[in-house]
GROMACS .gro file of C-alpha atoms in nm:
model
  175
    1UNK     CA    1   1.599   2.609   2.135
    2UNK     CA    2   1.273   2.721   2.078
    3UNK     CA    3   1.171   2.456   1.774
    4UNK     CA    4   0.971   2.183   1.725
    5UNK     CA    5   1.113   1.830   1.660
    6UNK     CA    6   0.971   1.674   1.367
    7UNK     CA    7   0.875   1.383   1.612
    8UNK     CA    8   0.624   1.626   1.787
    9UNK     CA    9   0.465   1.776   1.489
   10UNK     CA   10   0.347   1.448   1.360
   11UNK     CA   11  -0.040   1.371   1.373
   12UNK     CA   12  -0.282   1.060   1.281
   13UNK     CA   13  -0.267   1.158   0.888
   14UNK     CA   14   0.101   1.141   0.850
   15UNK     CA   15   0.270   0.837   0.670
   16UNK     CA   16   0.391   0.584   0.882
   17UNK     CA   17   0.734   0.640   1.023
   18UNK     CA   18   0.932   0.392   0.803
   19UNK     CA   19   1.316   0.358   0.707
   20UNK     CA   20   1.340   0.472   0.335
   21UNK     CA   21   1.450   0.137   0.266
   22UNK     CA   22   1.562  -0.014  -0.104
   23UNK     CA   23   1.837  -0.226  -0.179
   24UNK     CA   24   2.044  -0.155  -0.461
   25UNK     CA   25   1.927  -0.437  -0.665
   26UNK     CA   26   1.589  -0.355  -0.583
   27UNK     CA   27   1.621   0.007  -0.693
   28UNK     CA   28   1.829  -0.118  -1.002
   29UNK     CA   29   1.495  -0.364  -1.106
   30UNK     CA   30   1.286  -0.063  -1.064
   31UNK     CA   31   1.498   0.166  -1.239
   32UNK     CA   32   1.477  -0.110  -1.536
   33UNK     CA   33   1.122  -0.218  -1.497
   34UNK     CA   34   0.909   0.073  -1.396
   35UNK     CA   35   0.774  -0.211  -1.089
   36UNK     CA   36   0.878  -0.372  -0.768
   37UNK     CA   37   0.848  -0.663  -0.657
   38UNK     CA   38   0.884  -0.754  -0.276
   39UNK     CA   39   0.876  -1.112  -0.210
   40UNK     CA   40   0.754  -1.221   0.129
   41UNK     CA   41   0.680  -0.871   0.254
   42UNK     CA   42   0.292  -0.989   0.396
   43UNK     CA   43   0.254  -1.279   0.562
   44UNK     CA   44   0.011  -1.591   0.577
   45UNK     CA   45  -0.244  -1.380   0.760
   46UNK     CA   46  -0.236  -1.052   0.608
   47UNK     CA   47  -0.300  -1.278   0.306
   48UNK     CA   48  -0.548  -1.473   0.416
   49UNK     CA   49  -0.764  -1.188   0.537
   50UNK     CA   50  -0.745  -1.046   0.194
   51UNK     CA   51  -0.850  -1.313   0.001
   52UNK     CA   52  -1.082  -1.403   0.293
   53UNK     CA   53  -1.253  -1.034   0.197
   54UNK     CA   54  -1.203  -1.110  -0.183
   55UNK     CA   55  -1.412  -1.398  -0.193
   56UNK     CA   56  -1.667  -1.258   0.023
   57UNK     CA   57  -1.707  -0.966  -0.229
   58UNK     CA   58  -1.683  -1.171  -0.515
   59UNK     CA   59  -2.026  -1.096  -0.681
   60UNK     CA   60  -1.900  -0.748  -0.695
   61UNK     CA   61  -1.641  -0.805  -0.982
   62UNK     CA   62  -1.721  -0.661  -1.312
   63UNK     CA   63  -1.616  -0.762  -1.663
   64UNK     CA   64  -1.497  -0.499  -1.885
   65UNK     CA   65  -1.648  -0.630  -2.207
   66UNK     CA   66  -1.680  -0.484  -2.560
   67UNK     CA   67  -1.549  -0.100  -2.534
   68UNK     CA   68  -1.482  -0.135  -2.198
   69UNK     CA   69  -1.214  -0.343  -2.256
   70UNK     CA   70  -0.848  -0.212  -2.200
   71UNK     CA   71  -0.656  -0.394  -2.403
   72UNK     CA   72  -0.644  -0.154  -2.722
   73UNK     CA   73  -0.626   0.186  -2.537
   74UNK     CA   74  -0.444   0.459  -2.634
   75UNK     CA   75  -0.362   0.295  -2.960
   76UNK     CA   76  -0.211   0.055  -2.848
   77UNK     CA   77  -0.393  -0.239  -2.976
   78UNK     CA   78  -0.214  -0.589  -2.885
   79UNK     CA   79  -0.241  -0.973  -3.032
   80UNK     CA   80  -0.045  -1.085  -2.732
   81UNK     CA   81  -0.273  -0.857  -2.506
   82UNK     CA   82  -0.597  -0.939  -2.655
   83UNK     CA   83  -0.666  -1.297  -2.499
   84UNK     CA   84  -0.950  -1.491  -2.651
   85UNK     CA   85  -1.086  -1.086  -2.774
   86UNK     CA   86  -1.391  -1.152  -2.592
   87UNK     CA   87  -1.330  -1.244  -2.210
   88UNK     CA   88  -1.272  -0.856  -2.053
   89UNK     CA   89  -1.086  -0.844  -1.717
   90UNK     CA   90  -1.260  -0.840  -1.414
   91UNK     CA   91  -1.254  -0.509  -1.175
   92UNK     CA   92  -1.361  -0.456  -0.833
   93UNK     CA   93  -1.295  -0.133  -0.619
   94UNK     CA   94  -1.409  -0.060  -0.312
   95UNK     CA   95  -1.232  -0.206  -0.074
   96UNK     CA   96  -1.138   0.095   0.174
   97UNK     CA   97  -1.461   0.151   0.249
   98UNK     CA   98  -1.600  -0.231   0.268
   99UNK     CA   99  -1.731  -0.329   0.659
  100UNK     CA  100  -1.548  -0.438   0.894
  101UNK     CA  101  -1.352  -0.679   0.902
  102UNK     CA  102  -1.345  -0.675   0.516
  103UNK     CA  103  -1.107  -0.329   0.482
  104UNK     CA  104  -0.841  -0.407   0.740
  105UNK     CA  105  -0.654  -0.615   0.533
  106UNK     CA  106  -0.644  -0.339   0.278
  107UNK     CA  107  -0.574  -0.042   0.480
  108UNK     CA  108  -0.293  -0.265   0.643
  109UNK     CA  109  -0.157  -0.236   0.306
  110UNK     CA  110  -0.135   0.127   0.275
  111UNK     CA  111   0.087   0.128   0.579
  112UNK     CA  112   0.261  -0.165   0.584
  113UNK     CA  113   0.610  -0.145   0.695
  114UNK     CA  114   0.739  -0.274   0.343
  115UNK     CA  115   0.529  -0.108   0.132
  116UNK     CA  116   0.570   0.279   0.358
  117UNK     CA  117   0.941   0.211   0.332
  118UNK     CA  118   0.956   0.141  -0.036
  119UNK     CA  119   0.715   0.420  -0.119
  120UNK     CA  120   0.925   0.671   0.107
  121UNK     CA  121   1.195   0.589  -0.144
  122UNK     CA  122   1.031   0.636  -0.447
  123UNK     CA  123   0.808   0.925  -0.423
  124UNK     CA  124   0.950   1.067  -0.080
  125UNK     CA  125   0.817   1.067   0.260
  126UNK     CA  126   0.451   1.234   0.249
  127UNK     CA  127   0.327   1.000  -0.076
  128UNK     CA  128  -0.070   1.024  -0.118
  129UNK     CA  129  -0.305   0.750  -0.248
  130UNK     CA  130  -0.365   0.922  -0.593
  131UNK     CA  131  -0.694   0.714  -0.657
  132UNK     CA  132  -0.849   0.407  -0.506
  133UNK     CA  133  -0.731   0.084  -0.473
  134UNK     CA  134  -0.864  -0.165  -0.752
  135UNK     CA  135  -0.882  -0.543  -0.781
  136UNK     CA  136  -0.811  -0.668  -1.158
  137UNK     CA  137  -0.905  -1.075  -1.137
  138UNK     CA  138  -0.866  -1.260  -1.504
  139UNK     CA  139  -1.002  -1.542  -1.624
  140UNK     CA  140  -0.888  -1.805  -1.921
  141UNK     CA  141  -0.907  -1.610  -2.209
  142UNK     CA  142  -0.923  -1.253  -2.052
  143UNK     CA  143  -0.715  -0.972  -2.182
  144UNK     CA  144  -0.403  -0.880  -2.074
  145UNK     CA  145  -0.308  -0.522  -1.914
  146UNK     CA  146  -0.084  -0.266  -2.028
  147UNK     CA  147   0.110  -0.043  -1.761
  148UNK     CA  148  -0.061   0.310  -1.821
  149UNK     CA  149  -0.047   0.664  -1.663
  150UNK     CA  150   0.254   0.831  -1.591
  151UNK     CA  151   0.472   1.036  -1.855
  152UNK     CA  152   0.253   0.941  -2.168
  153UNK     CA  153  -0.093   1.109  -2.233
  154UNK     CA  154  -0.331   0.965  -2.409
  155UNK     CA  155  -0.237   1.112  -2.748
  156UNK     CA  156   0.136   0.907  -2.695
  157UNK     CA  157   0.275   1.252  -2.622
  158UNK     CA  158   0.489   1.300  -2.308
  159UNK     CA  159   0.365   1.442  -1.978
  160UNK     CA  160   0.666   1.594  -1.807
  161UNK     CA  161   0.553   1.697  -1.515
  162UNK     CA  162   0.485   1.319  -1.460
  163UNK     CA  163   0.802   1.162  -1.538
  164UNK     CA  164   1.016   0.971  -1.364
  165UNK     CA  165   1.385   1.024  -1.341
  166UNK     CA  166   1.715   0.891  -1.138
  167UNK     CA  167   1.991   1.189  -1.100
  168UNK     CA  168   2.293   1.064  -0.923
  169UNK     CA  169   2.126   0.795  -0.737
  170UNK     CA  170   1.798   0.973  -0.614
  171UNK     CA  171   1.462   0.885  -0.769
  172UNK     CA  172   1.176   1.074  -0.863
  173UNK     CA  173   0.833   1.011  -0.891
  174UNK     CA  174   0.519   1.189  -0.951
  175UNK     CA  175   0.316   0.825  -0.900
   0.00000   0.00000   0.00000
């Protein structure tokens, strides 16, 4: 006929071909939580290799102390969020670019047969990394984390263009 097949206009840079893939439950729980969780999805070694990486990075974690710490944002200070009021979390970015072997684990992520499938579901096939990857460790004491971003600015008002919707069982995203 004259046309391409969708097949043969794929490069290197496109997503990973993955079945769109949620259950209804699992769709329900992120409908109602905003999150997904998707137990067993890596296994032992994929683990492994990621903590293996973690741990040799380690001195690169940072503590978000004093007005660094998250916790309070956006007005949206928090007893229950607050831990000790001292102890910051700990960040650490970077991971993408670490040496080899370090980054495989991590890039394994961002196509990961689980994770492509879910994401092709929620934001549609073509969904971009919108920042890089981060690391938040805690220890005894450390403040909690609020989920952030999306339909809220920072003045509590909302961002439209950014919010997420369900109309007659199809979700949208703007992650």
């Amino acid at each position: 006929s004259g046309h391409l097949s969708s097949a043969a206009l794929r490069n290197r840079h496109d997503v990973p071909l993955a079945e769109a893939g949620l259950t209804a439950a699992q769709k329900y729980m992120f409908d109602l939580n905003g999150f997904l969780v998707i137990r067993g999805a890596f296994d032992a070694d994929l683990v492994a290799r990621a903590n293996g990486a973690i741990d040799h990075h380690a001195d690169t974690l940072h503590e978000r102390t004093g007005q660094l710490r998250t916790s309070g944002l956006y007005g949206r200070e928090s007893a229950q969020l607050a831990g000790d009021g001292t102890t910051g979390r700990f960040d650490m970015g970077g991971m993408l670019g670490w040496r080899a072997p370090h980054r495989e684990p991590f890039r394994e992520l961002l196509t990961h047969p689980a994770v492509a499938g879910a994401l092709n579901e929620l934001v549609g096939v073509g969904y971009r990394l919108d920042h890089s990857p981060l690391l938040i460790a805690q220890e005894r004491g450390s403040e909690g984390h609020t989920l952030h971003g999306g339909a809220v600015t920072e003045s509590g008002e909302p961002a439209w263009p950014l919010a997420y919707e369900c109309r007659h069982g199809q979700m949208r995203n703007q992650l």
